[in-house]
PDB file of C-alpha atoms and ligand atoms in Angstrom:
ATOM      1  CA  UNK N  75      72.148  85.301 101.489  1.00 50.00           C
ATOM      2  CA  UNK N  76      74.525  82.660 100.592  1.00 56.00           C
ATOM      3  CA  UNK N  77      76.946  81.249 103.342  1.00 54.00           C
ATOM      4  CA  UNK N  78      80.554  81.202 102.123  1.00 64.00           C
ATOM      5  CA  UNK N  79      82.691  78.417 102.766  1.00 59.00           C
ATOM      6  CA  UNK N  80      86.343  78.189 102.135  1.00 70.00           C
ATOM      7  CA  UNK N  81      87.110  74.939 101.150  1.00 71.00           C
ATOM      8  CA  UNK N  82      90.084  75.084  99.811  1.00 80.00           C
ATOM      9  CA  UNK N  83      92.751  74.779 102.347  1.00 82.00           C
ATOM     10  CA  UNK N  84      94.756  76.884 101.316  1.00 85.00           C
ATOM     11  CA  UNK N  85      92.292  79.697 102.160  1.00 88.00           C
ATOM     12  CA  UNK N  86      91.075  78.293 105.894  1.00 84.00           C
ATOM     13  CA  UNK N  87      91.877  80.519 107.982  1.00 87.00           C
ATOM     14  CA  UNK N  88      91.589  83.744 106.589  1.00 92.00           C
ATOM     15  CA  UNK N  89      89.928  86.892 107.106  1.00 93.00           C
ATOM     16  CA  UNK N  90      85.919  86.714 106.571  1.00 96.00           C
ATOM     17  CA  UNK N  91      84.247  89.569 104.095  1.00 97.00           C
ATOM     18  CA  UNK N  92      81.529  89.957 106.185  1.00 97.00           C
ATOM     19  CA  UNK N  93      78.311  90.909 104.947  1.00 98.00           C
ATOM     20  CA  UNK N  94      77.799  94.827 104.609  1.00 98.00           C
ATOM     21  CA  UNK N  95      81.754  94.996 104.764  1.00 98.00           C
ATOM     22  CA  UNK N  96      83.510  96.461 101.759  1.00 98.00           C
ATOM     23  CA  UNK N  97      86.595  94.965 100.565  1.00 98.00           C
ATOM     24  CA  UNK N  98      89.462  97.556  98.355  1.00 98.00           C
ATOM     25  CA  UNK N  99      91.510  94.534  96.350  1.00 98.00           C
ATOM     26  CA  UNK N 100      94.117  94.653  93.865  1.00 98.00           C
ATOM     27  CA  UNK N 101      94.070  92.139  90.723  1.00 98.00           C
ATOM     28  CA  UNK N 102      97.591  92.744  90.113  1.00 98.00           C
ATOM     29  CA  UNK N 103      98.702  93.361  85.914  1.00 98.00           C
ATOM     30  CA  UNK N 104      96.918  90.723  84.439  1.00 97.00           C
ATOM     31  CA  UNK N 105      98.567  87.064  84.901  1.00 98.00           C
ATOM     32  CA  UNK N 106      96.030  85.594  86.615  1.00 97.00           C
ATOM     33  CA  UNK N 107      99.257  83.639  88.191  1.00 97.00           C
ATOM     34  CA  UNK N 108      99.734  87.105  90.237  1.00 98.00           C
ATOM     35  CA  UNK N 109      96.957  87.435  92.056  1.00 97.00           C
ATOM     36  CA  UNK N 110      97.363  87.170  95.745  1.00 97.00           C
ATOM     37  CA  UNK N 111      95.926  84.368  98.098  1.00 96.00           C
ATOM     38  CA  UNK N 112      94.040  87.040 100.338  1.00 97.00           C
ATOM     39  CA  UNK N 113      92.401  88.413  96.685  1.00 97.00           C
ATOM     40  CA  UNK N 114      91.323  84.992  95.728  1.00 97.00           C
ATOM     41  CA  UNK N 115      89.824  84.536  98.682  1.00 97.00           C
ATOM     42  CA  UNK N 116      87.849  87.401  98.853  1.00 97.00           C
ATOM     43  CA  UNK N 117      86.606  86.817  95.043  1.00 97.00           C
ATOM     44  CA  UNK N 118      85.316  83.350  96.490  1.00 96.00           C
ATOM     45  CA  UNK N 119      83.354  84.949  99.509  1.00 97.00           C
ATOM     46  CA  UNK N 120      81.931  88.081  97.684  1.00 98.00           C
ATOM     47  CA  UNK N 121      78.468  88.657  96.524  1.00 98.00           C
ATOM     48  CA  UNK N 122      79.149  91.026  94.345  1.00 98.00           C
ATOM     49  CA  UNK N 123      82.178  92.516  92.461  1.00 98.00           C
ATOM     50  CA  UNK N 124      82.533  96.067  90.933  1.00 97.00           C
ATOM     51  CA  UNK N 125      85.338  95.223  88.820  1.00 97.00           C
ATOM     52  CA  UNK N 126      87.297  97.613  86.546  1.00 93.00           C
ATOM     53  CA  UNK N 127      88.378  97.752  82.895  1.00 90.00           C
ATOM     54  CA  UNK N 128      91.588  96.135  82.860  1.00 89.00           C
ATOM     55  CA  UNK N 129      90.904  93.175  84.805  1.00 96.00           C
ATOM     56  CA  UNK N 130      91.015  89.805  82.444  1.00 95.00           C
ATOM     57  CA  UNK N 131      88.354  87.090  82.214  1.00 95.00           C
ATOM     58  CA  UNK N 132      90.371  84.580  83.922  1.00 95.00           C
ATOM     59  CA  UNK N 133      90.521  86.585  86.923  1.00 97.00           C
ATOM     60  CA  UNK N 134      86.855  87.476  86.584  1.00 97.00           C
ATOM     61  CA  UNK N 135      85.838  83.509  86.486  1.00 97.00           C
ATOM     62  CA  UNK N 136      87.413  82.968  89.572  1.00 96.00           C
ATOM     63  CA  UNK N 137      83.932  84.153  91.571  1.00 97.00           C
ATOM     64  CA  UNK N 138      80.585  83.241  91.441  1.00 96.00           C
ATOM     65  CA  UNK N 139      79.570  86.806  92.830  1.00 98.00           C
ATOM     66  CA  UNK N 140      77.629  89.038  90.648  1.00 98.00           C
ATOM     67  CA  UNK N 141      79.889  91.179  88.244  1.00 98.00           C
ATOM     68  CA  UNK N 142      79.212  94.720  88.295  1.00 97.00           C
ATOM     69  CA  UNK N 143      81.442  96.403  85.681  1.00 95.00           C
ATOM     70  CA  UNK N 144      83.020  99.889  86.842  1.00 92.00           C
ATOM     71  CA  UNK N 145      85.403 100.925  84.518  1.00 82.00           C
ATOM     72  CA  UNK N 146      85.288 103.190  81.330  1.00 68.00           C
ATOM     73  CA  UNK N 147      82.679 102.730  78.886  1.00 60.00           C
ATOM     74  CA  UNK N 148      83.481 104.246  75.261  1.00 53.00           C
ATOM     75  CA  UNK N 149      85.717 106.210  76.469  1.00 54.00           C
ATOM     76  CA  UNK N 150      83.900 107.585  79.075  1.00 59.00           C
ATOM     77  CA  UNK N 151      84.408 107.318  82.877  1.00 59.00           C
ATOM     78  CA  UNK N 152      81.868 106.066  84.881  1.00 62.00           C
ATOM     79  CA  UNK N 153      81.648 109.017  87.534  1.00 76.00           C
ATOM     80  CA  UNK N 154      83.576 108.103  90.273  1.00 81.00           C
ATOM     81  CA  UNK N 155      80.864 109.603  93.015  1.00 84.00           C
ATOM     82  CA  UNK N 156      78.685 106.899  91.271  1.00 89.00           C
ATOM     83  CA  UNK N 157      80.748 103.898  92.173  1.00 91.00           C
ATOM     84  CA  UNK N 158      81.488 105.058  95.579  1.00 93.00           C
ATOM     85  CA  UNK N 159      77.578 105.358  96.079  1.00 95.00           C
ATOM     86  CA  UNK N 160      77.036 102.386  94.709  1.00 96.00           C
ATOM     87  CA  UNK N 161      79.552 100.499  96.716  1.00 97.00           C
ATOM     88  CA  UNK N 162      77.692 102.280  99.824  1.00 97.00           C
ATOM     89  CA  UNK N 163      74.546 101.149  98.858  1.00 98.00           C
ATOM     90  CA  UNK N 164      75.673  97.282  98.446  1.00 98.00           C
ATOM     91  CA  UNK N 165      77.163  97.430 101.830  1.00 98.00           C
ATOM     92  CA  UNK N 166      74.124  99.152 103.269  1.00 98.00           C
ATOM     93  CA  UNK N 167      72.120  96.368 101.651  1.00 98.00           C
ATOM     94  CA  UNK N 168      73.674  93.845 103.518  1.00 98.00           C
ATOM     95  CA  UNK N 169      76.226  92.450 100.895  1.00 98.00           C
ATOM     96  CA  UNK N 170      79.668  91.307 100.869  1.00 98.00           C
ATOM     97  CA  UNK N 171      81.625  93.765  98.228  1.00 98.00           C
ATOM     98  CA  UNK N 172      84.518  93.517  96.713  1.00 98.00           C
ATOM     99  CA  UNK N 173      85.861  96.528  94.847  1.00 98.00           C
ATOM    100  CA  UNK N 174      88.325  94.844  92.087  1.00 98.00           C
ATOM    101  CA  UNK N 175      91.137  97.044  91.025  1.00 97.00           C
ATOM    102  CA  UNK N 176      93.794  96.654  88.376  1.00 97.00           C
ATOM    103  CA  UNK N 177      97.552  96.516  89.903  1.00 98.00           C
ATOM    104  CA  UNK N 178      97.411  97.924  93.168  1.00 98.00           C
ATOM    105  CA  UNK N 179      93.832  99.777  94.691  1.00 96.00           C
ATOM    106  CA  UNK N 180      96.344 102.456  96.155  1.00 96.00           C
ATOM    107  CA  UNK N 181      98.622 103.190  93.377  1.00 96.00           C
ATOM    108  CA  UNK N 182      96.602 105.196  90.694  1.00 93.00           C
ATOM    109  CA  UNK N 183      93.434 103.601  91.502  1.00 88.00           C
ATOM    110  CA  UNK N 184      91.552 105.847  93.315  1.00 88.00           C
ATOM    111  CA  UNK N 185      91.648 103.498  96.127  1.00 90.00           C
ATOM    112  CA  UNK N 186      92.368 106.053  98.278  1.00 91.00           C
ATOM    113  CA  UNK N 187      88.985 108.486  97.547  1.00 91.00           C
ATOM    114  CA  UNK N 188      86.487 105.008  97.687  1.00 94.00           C
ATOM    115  CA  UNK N 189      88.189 104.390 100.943  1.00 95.00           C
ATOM    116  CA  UNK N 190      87.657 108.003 102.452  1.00 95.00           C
ATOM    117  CA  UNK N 191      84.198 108.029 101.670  1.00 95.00           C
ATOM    118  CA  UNK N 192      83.376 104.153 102.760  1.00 97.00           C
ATOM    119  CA  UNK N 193      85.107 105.659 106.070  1.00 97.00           C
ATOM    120  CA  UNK N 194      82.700 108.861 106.278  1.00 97.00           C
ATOM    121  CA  UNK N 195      79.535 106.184 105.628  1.00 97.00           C
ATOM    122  CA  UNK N 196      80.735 104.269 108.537  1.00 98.00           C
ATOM    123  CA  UNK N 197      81.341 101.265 106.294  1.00 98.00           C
ATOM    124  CA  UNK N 198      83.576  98.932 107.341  1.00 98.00           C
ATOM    125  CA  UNK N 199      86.583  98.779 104.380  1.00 97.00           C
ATOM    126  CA  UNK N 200      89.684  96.407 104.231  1.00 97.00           C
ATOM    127  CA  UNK N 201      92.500  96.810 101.578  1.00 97.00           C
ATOM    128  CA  UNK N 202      94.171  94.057  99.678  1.00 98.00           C
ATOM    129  CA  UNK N 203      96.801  95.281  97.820  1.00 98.00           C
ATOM    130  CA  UNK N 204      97.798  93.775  94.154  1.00 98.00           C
ATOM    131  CA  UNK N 205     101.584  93.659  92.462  1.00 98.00           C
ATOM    132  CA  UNK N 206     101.400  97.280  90.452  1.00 98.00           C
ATOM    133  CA  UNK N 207     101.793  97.574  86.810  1.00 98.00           C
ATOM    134  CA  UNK N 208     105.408  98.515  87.421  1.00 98.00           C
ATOM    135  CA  UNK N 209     106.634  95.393  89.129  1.00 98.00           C
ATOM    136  CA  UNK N 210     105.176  92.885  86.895  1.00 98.00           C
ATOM    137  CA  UNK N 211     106.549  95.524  83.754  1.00 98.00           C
ATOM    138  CA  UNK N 212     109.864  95.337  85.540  1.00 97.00           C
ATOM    139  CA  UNK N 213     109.767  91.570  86.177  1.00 97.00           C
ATOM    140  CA  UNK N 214     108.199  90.031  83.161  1.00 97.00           C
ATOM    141  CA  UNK N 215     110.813  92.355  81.279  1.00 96.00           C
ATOM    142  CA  UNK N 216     113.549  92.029  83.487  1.00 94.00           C
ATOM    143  CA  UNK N 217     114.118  95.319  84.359  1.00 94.00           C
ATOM    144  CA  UNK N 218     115.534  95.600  87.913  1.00 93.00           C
ATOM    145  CA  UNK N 219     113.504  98.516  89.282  1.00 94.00           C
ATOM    146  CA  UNK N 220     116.521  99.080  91.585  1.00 93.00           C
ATOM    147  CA  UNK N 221     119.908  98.076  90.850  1.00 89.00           C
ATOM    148  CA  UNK N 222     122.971  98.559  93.191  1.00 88.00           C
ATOM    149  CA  UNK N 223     125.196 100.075  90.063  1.00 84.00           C
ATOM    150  CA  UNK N 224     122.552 102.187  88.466  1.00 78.00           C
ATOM    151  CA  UNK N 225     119.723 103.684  90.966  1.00 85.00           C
ATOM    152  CA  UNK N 226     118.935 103.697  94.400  1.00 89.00           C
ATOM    153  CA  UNK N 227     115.388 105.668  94.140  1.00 91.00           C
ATOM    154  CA  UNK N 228     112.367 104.690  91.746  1.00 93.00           C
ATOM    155  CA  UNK N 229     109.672 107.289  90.471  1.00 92.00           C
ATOM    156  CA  UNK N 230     106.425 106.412  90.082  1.00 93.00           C
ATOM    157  CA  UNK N 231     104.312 109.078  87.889  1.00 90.00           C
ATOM    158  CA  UNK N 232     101.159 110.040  86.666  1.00 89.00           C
ATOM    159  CA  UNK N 233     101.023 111.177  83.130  1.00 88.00           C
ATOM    160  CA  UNK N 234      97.457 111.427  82.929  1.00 79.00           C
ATOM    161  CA  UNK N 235      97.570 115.759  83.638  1.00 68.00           C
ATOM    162  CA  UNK N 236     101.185 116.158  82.141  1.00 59.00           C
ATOM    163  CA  UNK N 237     100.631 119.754  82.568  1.00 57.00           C
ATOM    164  CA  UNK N 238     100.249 119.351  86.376  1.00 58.00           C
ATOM    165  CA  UNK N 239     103.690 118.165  86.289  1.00 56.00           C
ATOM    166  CA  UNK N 240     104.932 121.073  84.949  1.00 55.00           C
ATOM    167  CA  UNK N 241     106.026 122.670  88.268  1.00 64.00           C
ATOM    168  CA  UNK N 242     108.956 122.988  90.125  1.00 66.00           C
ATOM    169  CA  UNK N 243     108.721 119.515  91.420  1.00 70.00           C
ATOM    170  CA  UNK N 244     108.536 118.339  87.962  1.00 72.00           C
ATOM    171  CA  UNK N 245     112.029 120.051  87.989  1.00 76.00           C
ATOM    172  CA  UNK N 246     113.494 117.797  90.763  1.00 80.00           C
ATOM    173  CA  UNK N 247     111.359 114.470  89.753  1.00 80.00           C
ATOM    174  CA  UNK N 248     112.130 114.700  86.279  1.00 80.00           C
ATOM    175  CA  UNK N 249     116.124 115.326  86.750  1.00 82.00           C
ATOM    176  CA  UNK N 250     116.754 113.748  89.259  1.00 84.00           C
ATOM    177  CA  UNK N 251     114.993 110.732  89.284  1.00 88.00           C
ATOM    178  CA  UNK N 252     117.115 107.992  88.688  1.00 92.00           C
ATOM    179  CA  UNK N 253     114.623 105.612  87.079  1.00 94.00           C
ATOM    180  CA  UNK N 254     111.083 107.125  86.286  1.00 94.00           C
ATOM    181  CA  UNK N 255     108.129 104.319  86.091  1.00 96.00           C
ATOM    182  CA  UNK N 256     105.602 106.635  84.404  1.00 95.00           C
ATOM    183  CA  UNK N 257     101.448 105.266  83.880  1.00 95.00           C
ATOM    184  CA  UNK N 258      99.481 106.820  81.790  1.00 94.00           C
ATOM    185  CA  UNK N 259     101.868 108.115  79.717  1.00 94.00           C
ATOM    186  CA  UNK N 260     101.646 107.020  76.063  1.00 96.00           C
ATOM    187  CA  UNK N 261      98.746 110.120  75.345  1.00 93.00           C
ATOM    188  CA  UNK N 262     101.045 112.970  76.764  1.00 91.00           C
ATOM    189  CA  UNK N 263     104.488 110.860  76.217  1.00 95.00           C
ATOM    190  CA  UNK N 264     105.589 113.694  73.612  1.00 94.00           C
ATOM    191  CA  UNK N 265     104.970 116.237  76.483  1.00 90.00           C
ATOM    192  CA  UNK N 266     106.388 114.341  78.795  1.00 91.00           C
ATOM    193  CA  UNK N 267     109.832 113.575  76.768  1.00 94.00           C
ATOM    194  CA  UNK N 268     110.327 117.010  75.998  1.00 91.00           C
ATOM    195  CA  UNK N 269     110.196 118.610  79.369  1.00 88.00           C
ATOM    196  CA  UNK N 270     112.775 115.883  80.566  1.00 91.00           C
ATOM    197  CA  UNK N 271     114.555 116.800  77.713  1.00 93.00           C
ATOM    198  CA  UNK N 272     114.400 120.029  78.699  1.00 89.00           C
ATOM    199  CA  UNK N 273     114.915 119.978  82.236  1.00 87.00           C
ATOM    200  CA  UNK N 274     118.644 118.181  81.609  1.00 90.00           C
ATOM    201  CA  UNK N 275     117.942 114.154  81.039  1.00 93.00           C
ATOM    202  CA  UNK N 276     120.717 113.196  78.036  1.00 94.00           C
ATOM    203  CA  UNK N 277     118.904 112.024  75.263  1.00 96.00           C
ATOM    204  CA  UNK N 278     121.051 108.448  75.449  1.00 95.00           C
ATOM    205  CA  UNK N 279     118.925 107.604  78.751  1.00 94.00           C
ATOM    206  CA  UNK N 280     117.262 103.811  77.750  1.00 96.00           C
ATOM    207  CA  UNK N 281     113.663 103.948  77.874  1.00 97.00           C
ATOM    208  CA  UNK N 282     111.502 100.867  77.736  1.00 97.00           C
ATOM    209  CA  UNK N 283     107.885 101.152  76.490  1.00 98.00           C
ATOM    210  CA  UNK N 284     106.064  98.120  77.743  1.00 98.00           C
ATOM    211  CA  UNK N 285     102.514  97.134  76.745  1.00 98.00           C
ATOM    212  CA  UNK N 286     100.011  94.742  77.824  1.00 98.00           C
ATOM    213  CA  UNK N 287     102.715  93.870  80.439  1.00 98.00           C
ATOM    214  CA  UNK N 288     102.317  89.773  82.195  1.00 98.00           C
ATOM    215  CA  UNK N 289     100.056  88.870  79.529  1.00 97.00           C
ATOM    216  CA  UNK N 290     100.221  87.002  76.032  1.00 96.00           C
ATOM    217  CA  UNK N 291     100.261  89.746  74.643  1.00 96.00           C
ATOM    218  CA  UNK N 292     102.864  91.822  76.667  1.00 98.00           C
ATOM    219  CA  UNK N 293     105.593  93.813  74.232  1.00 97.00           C
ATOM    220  CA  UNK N 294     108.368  95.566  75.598  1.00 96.00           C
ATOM    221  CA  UNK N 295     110.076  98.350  73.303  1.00 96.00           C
ATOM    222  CA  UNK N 296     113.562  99.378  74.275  1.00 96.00           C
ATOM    223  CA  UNK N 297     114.525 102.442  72.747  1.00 96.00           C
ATOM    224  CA  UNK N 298     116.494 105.716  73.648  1.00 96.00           C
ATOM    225  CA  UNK N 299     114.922 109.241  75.056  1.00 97.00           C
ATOM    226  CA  UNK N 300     116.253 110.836  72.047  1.00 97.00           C
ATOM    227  CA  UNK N 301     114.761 108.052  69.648  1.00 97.00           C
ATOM    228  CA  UNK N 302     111.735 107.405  71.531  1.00 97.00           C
ATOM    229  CA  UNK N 303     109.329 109.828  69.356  1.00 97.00           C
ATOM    230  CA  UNK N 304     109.787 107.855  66.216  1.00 97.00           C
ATOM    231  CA  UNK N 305     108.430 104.137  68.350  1.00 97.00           C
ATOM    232  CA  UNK N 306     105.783 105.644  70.150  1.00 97.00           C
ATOM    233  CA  UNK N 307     102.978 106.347  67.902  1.00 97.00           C
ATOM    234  CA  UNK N 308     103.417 102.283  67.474  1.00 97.00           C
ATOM    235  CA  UNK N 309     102.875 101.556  71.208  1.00 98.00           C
ATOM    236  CA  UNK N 310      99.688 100.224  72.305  1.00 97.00           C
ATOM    237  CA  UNK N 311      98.012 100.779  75.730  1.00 96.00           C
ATOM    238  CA  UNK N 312      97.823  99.707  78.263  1.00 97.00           C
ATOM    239  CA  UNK N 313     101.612 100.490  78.442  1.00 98.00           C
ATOM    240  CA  UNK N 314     104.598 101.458  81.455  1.00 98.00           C
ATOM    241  CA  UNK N 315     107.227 103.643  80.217  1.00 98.00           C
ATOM    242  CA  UNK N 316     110.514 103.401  82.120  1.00 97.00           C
ATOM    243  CA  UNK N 317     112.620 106.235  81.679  1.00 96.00           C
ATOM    244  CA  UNK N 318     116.780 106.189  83.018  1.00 94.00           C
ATOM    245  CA  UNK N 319     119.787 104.060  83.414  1.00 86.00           C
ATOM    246  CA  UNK N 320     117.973 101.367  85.289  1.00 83.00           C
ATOM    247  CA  UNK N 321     116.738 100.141  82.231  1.00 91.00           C
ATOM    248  CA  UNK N 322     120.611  99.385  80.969  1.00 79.00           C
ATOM    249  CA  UNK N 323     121.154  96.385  82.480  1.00 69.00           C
ATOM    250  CA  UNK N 324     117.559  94.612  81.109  1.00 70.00           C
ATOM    251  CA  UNK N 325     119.399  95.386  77.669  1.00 69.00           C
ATOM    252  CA  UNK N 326     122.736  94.401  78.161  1.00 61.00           C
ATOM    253  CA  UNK N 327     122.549  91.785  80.516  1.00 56.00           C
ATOM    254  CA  UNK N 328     125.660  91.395  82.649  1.00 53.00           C
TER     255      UNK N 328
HETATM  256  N1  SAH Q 547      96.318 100.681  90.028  1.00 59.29           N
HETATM  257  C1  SAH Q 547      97.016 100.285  88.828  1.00 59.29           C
HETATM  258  C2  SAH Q 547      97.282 101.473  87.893  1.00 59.29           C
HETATM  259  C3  SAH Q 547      96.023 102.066  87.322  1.00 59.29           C
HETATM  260  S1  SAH Q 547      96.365 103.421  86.258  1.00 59.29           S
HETATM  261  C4  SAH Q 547      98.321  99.591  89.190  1.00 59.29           C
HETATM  262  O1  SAH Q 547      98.720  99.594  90.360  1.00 59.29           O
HETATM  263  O2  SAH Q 547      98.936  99.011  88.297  1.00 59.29           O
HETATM  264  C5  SAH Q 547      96.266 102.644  84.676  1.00 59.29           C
HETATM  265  C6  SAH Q 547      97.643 102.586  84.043  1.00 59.29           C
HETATM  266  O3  SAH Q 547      98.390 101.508  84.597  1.00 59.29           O
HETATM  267  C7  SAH Q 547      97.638 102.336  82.555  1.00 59.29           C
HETATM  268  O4  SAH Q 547      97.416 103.515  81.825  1.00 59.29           O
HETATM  269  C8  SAH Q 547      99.042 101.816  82.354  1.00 59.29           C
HETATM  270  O5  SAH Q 547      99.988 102.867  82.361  1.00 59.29           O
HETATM  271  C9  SAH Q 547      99.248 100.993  83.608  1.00 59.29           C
HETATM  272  N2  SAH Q 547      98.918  99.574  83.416  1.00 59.29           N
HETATM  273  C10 SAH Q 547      97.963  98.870  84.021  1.00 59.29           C
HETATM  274  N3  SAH Q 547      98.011  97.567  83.661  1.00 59.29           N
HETATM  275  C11 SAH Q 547      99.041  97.476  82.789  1.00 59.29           C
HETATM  276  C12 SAH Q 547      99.615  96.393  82.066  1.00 59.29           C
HETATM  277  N4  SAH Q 547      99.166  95.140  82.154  1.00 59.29           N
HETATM  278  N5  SAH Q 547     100.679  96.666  81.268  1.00 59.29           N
HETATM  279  C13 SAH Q 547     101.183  97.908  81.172  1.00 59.29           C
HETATM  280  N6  SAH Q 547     100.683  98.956  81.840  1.00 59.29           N
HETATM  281  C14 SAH Q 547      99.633  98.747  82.635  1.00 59.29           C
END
């Protein structure tokens, strides 16, 4: 087993991934510029790393921990009982494990299922949480996610089952939401855009389409509700649609 040594000293002094410990950590959007100090150093004292899809190269090459890719193959997701075992076993086995999640582990991640069942296998689990796919959308496009003259609230969604959002909360969230942050939304967005549509959201609302956001190749789309159809077959994943007036100011700026 190797021993790990933080050298750098900007890292003394933090917590130690102890062997047969599993650590939960977030690998923020992309730019390798936002990971977080506490992610970094768990990348340098891991032995191995289960990382998913979305996470770049240059976050990847920070480690020297074996890389054990979890994310979709061909279009296919690797079963999530499977990774949770797996993480189980590498614990069990004596290693220090870092789970490597895009954005945040708890926002859309699943995070919150690996950590239930590391709890019911009495493994010892820690979560490091990562800037979410909305902030660094919002940020790198300068979209204030709250804004004193436009919203006070901020909806994140799931588009992934847009028919599970077709209840009576859907009502509430979809009206009343001042600015809706929706992942996973490109496949269903023509779902999605008419059921705002139809619940009462004015066609004028700004929405921003933003792809690949905090990296080269980021692109951010500004369009309107009502126009939105006609950009979004030209949209690449993976993208953050924001939906509402909070998107106003990123287009005029004041
Ligand atoms: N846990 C992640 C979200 C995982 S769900 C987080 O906190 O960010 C996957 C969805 O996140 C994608 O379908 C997309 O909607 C969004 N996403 C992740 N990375 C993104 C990026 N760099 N740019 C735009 N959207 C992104």
């Amino acid at each position: 087993m190797k021993s790990v040594v933080l050298d750098d000293p900007l890292l003394s002094g933090f917590p130690t991934l102890f062997p047969g410990h599993v650590w939960l950590v977030g690998a923020g959007p992309g730019d390798v510029g936002l990971l977080t100090l506490h992610a970094l150093s768990a990348l340098r004292q891991a032995d191995v790393v289960y990382y998913d899809g979305l996470i770049p190269q240059d976050i990847l090459s920070l480690t020297s921990a074996t890389l054990m890719y979890a994310g979709k193959k061909a279009g296919e997701s690797c079963r999530q009982d499977r990774i949770t075992q797996d993480l189980i076993d590498a614990a069990r086995a004596g290693h220090r494990v870092v789970r490597l999640k895009g954005g945040d582990p708890l926002i859309f991640g699943r995070g919150g299922e690996e950590m239930r069942a590391l709890h019911a296998a009495g493994i010892p689990c820690r979560i490091i949480p990562g800037v979410t796919a909305a902030q660094g959308a919002a940020a790198y496009s300068q979209i204030p996610l709250t804004h004193r003259d436009y919203n006070s609230a901020v909806t994140f969604l799931s588009g992934h089952q847009a028919e599970t959002l077709y209840g009576e909360a859907w009502h509430d969230i979809g009206l009343r939401s001042p600015l809706l942050v929706l992942y996973m939304g490109l496949k269903n967005f023509d779902k999605i855009r008419l059921r705002l549509l139809e619940v009462g959201r004015c066609p004028s609302q700004p929405v921003a389409f933003i792809s690949a956001a905090t990296t080269p190749h980021q692109e951010t789309v500004f369009t309107t509700l009502g126009e939105s159809l006609s950009v979004w077959p030209t949209i690449t994943s993976p993208a953050i649609i924001m939906i509402g007036q909070g998107v106003e100011p990123a287009i005029r700026p004041r």
